[in-house]
Coordinates of C-alpha atoms in Angstrom, one line a residue:
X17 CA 71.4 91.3 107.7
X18 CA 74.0 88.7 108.1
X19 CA 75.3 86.0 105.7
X20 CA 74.1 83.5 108.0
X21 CA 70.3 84.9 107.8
X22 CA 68.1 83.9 105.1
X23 CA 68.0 86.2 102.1
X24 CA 64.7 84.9 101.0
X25 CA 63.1 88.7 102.4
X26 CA 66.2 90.4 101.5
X27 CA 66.0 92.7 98.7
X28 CA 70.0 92.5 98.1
X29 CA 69.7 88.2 98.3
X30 CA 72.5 87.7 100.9
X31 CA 74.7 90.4 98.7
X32 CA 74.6 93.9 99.9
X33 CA 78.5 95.2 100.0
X34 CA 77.9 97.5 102.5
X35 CA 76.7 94.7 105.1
X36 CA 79.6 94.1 107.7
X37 CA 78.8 90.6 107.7
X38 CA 79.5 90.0 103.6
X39 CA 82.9 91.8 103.8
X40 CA 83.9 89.6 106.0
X41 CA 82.9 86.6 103.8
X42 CA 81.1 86.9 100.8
X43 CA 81.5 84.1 99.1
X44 CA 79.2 81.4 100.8
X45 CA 76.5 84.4 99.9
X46 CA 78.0 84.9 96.3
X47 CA 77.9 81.0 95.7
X48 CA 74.3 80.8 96.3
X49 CA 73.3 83.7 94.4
X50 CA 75.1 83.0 91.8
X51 CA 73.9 79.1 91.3
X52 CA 70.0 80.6 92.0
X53 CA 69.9 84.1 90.2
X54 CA 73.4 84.7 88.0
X55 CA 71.8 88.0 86.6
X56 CA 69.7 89.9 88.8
X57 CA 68.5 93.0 90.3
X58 CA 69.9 94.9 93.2
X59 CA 67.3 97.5 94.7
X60 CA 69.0 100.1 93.7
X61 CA 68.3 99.3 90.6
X62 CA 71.2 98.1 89.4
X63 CA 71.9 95.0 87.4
X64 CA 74.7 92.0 89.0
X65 CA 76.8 90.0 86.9
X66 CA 77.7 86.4 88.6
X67 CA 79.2 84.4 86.3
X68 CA 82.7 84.3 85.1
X69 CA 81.4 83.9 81.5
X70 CA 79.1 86.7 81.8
X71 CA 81.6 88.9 83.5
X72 CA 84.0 88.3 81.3
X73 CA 81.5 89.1 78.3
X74 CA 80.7 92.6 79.9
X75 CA 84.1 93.3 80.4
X76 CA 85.2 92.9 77.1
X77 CA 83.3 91.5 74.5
X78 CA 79.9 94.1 75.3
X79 CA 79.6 97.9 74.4
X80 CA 79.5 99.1 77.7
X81 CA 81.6 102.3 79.5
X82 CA 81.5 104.0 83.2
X83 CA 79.6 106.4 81.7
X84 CA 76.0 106.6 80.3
X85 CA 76.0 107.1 76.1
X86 CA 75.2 110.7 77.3
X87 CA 78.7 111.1 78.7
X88 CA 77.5 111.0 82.0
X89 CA 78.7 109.9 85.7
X90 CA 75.9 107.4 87.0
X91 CA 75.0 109.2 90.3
X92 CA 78.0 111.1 90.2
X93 CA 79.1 115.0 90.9
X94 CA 81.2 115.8 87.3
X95 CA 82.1 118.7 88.5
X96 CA 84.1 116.9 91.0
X97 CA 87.9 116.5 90.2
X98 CA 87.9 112.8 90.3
X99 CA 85.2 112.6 87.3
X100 CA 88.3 113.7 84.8
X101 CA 90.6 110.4 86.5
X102 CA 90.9 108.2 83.5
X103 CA 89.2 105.5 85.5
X104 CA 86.1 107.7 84.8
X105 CA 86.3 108.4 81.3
X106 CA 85.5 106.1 78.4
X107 CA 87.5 106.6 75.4
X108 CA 88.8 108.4 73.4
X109 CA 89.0 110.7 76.4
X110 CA 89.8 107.6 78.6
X111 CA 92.4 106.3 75.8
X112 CA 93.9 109.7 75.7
X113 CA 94.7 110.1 79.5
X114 CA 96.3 106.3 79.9
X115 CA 98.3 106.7 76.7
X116 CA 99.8 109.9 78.4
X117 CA 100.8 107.7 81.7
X118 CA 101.0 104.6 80.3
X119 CA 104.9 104.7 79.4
X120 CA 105.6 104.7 83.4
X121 CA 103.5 100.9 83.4
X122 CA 105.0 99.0 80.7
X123 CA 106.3 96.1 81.8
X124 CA 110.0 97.0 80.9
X125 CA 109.9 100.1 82.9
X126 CA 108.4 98.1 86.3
X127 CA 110.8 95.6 85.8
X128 CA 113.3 98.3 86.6
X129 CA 111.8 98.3 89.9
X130 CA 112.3 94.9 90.6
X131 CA 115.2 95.9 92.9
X132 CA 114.0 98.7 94.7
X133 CA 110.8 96.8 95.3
X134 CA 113.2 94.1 97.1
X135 CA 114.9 96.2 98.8
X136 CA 112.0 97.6 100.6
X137 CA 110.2 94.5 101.6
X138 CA 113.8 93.5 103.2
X139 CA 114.1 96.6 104.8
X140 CA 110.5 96.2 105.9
X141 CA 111.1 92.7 107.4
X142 CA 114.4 93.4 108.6
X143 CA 112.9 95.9 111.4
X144 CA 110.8 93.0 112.8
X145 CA 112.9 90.4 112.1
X146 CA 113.9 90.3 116.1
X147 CA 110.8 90.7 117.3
X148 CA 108.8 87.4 116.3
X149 CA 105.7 89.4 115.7
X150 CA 104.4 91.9 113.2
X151 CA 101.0 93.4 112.0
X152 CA 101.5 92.5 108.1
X153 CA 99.3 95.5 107.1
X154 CA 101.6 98.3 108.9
X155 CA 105.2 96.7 108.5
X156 CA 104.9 95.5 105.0
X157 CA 101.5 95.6 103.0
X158 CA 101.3 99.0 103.3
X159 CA 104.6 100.7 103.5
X160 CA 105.9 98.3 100.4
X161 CA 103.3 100.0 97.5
X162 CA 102.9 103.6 99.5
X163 CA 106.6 103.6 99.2
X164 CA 107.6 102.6 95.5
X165 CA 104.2 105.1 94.2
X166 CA 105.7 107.5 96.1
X167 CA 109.0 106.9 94.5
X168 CA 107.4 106.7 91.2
X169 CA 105.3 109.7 91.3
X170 CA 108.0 111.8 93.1
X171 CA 105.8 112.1 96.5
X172 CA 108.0 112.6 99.5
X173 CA 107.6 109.4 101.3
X174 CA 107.6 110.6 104.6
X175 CA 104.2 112.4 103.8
X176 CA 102.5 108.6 103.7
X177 CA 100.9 109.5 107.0
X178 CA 99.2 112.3 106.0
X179 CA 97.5 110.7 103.1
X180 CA 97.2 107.3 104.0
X181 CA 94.0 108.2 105.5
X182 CA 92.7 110.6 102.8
X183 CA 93.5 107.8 100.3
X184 CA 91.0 104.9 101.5
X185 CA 88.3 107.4 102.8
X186 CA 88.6 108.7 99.0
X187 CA 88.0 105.5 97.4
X188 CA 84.1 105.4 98.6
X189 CA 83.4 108.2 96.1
X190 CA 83.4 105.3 93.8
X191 CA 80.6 104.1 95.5
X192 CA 78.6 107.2 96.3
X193 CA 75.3 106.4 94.3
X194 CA 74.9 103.5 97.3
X195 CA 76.2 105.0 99.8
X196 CA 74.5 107.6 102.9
X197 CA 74.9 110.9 101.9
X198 CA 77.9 111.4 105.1
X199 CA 80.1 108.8 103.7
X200 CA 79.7 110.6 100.6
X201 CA 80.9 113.6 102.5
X202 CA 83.6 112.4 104.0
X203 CA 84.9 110.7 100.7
X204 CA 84.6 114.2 98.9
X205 CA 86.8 116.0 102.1
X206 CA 89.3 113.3 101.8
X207 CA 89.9 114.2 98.2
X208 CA 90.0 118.0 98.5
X209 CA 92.6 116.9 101.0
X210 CA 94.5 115.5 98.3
X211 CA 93.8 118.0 95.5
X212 CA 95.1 120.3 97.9
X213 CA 98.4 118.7 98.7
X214 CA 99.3 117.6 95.2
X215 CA 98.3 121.7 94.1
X216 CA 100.8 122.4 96.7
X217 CA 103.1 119.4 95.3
X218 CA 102.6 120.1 91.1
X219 CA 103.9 123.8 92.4
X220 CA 107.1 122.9 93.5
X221 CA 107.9 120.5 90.6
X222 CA 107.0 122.7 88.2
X223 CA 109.4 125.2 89.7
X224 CA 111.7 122.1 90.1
X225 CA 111.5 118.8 87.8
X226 CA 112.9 116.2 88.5
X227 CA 113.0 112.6 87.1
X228 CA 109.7 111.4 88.4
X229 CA 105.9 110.5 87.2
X230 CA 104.6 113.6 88.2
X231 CA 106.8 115.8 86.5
X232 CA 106.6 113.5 83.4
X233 CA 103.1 114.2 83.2
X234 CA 103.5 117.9 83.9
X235 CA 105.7 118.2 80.5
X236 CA 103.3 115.0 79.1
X237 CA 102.9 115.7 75.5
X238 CA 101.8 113.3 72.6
X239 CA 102.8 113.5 69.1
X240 CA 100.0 115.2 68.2
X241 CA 100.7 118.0 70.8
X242 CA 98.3 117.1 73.3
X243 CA 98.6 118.1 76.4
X244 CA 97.1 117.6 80.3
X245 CA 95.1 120.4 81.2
X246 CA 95.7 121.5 85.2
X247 CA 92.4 119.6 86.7
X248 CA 93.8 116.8 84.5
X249 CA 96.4 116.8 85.7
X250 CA 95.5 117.1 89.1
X251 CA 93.2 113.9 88.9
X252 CA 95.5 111.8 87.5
X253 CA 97.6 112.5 90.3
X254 CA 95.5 112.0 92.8
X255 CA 94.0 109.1 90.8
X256 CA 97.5 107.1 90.5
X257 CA 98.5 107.8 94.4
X258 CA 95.0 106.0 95.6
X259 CA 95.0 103.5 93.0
X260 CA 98.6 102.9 93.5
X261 CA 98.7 100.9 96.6
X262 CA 94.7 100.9 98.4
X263 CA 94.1 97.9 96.5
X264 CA 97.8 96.7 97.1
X265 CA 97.6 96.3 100.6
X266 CA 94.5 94.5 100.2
X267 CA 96.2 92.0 97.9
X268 CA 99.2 91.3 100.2
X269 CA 96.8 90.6 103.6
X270 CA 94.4 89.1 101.5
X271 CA 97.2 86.8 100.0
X272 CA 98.6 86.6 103.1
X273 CA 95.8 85.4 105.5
X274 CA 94.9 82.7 102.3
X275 CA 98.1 81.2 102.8
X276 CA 98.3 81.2 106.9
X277 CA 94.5 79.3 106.9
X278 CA 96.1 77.2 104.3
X279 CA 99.4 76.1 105.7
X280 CA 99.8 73.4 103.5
X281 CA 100.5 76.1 100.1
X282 CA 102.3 78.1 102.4
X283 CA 105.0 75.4 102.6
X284 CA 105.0 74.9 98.7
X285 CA 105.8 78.7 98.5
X286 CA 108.5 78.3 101.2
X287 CA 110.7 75.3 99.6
X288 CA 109.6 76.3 96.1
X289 CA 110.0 80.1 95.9
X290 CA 109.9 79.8 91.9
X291 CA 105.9 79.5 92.0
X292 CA 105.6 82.8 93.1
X293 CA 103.8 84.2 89.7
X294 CA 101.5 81.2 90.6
X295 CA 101.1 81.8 94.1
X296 CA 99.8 86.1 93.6
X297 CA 97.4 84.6 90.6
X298 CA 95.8 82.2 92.6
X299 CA 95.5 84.7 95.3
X300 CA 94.1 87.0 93.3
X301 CA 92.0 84.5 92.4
X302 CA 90.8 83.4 95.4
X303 CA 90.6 86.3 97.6
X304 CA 90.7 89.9 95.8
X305 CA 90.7 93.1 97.8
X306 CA 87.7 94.5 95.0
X307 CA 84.5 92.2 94.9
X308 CA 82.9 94.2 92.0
X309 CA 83.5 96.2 89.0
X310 CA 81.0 98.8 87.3
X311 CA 80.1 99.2 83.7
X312 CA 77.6 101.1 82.2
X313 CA 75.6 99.9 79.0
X314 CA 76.0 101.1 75.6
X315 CA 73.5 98.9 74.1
X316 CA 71.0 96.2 75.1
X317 CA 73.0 93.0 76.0
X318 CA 71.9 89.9 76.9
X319 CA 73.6 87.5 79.8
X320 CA 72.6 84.3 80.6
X321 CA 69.4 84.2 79.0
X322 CA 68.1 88.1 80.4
X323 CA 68.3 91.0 78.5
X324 CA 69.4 94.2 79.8
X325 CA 68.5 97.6 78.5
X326 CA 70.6 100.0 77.3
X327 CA 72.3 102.9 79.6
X328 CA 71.7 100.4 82.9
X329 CA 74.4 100.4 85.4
X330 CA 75.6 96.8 85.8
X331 CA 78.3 95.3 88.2
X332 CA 80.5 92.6 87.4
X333 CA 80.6 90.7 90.4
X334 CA 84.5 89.6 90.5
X335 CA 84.4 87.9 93.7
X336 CA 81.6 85.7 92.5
X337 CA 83.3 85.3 89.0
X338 CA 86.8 84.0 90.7
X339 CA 85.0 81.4 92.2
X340 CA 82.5 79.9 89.3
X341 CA 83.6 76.3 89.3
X342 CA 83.0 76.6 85.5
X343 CA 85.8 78.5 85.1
X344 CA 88.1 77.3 88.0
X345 CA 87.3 73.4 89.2
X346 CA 87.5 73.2 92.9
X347 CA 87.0 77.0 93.1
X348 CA 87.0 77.2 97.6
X349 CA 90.4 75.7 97.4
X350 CA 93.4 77.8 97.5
X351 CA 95.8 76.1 95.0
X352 CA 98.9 77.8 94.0
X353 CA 100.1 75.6 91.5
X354 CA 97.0 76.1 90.1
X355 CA 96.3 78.2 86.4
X356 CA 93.8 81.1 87.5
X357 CA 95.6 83.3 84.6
X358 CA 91.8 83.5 83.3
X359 CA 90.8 85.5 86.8
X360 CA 88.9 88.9 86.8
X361 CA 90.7 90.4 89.9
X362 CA 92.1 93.3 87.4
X363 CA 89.1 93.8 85.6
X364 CA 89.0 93.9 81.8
X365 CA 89.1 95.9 78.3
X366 CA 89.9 99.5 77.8
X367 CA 89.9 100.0 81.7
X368 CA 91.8 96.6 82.2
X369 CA 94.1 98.1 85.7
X370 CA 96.8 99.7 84.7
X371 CA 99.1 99.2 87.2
X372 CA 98.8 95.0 87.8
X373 CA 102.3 94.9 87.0
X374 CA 103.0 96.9 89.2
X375 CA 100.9 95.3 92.3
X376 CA 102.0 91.9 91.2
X377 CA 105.4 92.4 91.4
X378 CA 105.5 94.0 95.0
X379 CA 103.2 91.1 96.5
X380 CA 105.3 88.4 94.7
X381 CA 108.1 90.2 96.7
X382 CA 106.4 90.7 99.7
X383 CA 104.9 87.3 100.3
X384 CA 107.2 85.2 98.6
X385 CA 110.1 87.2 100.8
X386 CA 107.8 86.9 104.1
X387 CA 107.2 82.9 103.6
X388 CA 111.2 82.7 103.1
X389 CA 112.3 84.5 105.7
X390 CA 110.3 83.4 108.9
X391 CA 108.7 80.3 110.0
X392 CA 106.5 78.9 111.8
X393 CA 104.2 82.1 110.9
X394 CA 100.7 82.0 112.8
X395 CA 97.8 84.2 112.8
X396 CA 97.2 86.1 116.0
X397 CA 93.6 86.5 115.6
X398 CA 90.8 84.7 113.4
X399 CA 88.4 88.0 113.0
X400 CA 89.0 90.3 110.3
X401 CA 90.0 94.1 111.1
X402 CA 88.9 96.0 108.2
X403 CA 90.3 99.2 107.3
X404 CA 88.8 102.5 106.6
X405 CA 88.2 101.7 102.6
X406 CA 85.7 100.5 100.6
X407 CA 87.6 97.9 99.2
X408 CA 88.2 94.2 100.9
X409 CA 91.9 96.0 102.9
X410 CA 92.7 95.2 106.2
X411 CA 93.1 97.4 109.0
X412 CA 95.3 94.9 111.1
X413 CA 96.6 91.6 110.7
X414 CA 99.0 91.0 113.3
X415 CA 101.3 87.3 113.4
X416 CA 103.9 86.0 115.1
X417 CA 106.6 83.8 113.6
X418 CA 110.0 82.2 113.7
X419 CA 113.1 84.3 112.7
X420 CA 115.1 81.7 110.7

């Protein structure tokens, strides 16, 4: 089914992620879902959050988790590595794992990246620069955060090929309880692929540290002695490198494409690079790269007038929740001067992402830089070339522009 169709006989109401048609715009579908049923039932039995206020309330005012109050994975291998990434623990487990990480994310430390970030979005625009065209995904939304994770983590940056792939493939083992049992597959190959390169990787630097993430974490102790165990260790690696620029790129096209349809904000951005912060809020805002978040209940809640047992898996539909006009008036306009501080793009509560500094920083750079540098910057094509990951990330996104 296609968001043009009538959900009336759909079981998913117009909303199934995995439908082509709602990637490519979900939020005509979202909208009427969410002014006609904003709590519901998906048929795989599980519940959809799609109001701002009810979002928000599950994110951080409810007793909910990722796990079940038995401690376990909703439709989920835990004997896979990834189940020990702290994104799949709840605290204290959870709260152990970030605080051993957590030092590398403060904002004082990414500040000190501030330059190296610029330098590599420069770099990235100086080798088009001449040519009055690029593909924004391949010469600067994804080289930008797959370089300074690399950097961070102590990854050898000219491996980026070899994962790239692995790394959006992996992320649909978030998604496996929806998903045919091949993409399942493929997800769990992808991330034996990684496990066995950063085995190969935590090898060398234990033999040789250096100043980097990964070695940080090999020697990670907190004051009460704790330590990461090796599979630990491994998944947070592996955890970090995905979650450390998939959802990146997806911001920067995103971002990107919002301004080019909306050439009006594009020129605010150009003559007043100061509303940058603004400009990567409201585009987080407007067009995320993740469309949902999952939560687990702890106890029965109630949204919106519907209770919701205990233990039930529920997403928090952020797509839908970034575009509630009770929360954001005018909500299908992209408005960079606009306050959208109060989006959801980043989640919320104990699992609140980690590295938004880190992500907002590099697309302020990127687009900000990218509107600065060029002009007269057009789309090449209107349609959408997704990539390879379950998140909203382009594959392609070619333009041609104006050296100034």
């Amino acid at each position: 089914m296609t968001n043009e169709q009538n959900p009336a006989d759909d079981p998913w109401k117009g909303c199934n992620p995995m439908d082509p048609g709602f990637r490519d715009d979900p939020y005509p579908s979202l909208k009427r879902l969410r002014e006609r049923e904003p709590v519901n039932l998906t048929p795989v039995g599980i519940w959809r959050l799609m109001r701002h206020a009810d979002v928000q309330k599950l994110l951080t005012d409810v007793k909910c988790g990722v796990r079940t109050t038995e401690g376990r994975l909703y439709g989920a291998d835990d004997e896979l590595s990834d189940g020990i990434f702290m994104l799949r623990q709840d605290p204290p487990n959870h709260s152990r794992l970030r605080k051993l990480v957590s030092h590398a994310f403060t904002p004082k430390a990414l500040n000190a990246w501030q330059q190296e970030i610029q330098r590599v979005v420069d770099e990235c625009l100086d080798r088009v620069a001449d040519a009055g065209e690029m593909d924004v995904i391949k010469d600067l939304a994804l080289p930008v955060p797959s370089t300074i994770i690399c950097e961070m983590l102590g990854v050898r940056v000219e491996d980026r090929d070899r994962f790239t792939q692995w790394t959006s493939q992996a992320t649909f083992g978030l998604a496996k309880a929806i998903l045919p049992k091949e993409v399942g597959d493929m997800a769990d190959a992808a991330g034996q692929q990684l496990n066995n390169y950063f085995e190969q990787l935590i090898a060398e630097r234990r033999a040789n540290p250096r100043e980097d993430l990964l070695s940080l974490m090999i020697k990670a102790e907190e004051e009460e002695g704790d330590k990461l165990s090796f599979d630990e260790l491994m998944a947070q690696s592996v955890g970090l490198l995905i979650a450390g620029f998939e959802t990146t790129i997806g911001l920067i096209g995103n971002g990107v494409r919002a301004l080019l349809k909306n050439p009006k904000e594009l020129e605010k951005l150009r003559k007043n690079p100061e509303l940058r912060q603004k400009a990567i809020q409201e585009c987080l805002r407007y067009d995320g790269p993740i469309v949902l978040t999952s939560r687990v209940l702890h106890e029965d809640a109630e949204f919106s007038g519907t209770m919701i047992p205990r233990n039930s898996m529920v997403w928090g539909m952020l797509a839908s929740a970034n575009r509630d006009p009770e929360a954001f008036p005018d909500p299908d306009r992209l408005h960079i001067e606009r306050d959208a501080t109060d989006h959801v793009a980043f989640g919320g509560g104990p699992h609140f992402c980690l590295g938004y500094r880190l992500a907002e920083l590099e697309a302020q750079a990127a687009i900000a830089t990218l509107a600065q540098r060029f002009k007269d910057i057009e789309l090449k094509s209107n349609v959408v070339e997704w990539g390879a990951s379950l998140f909203r990330v382009s594959g392609r996104l070619p333009i041609s522009f104006r050296n100034n």
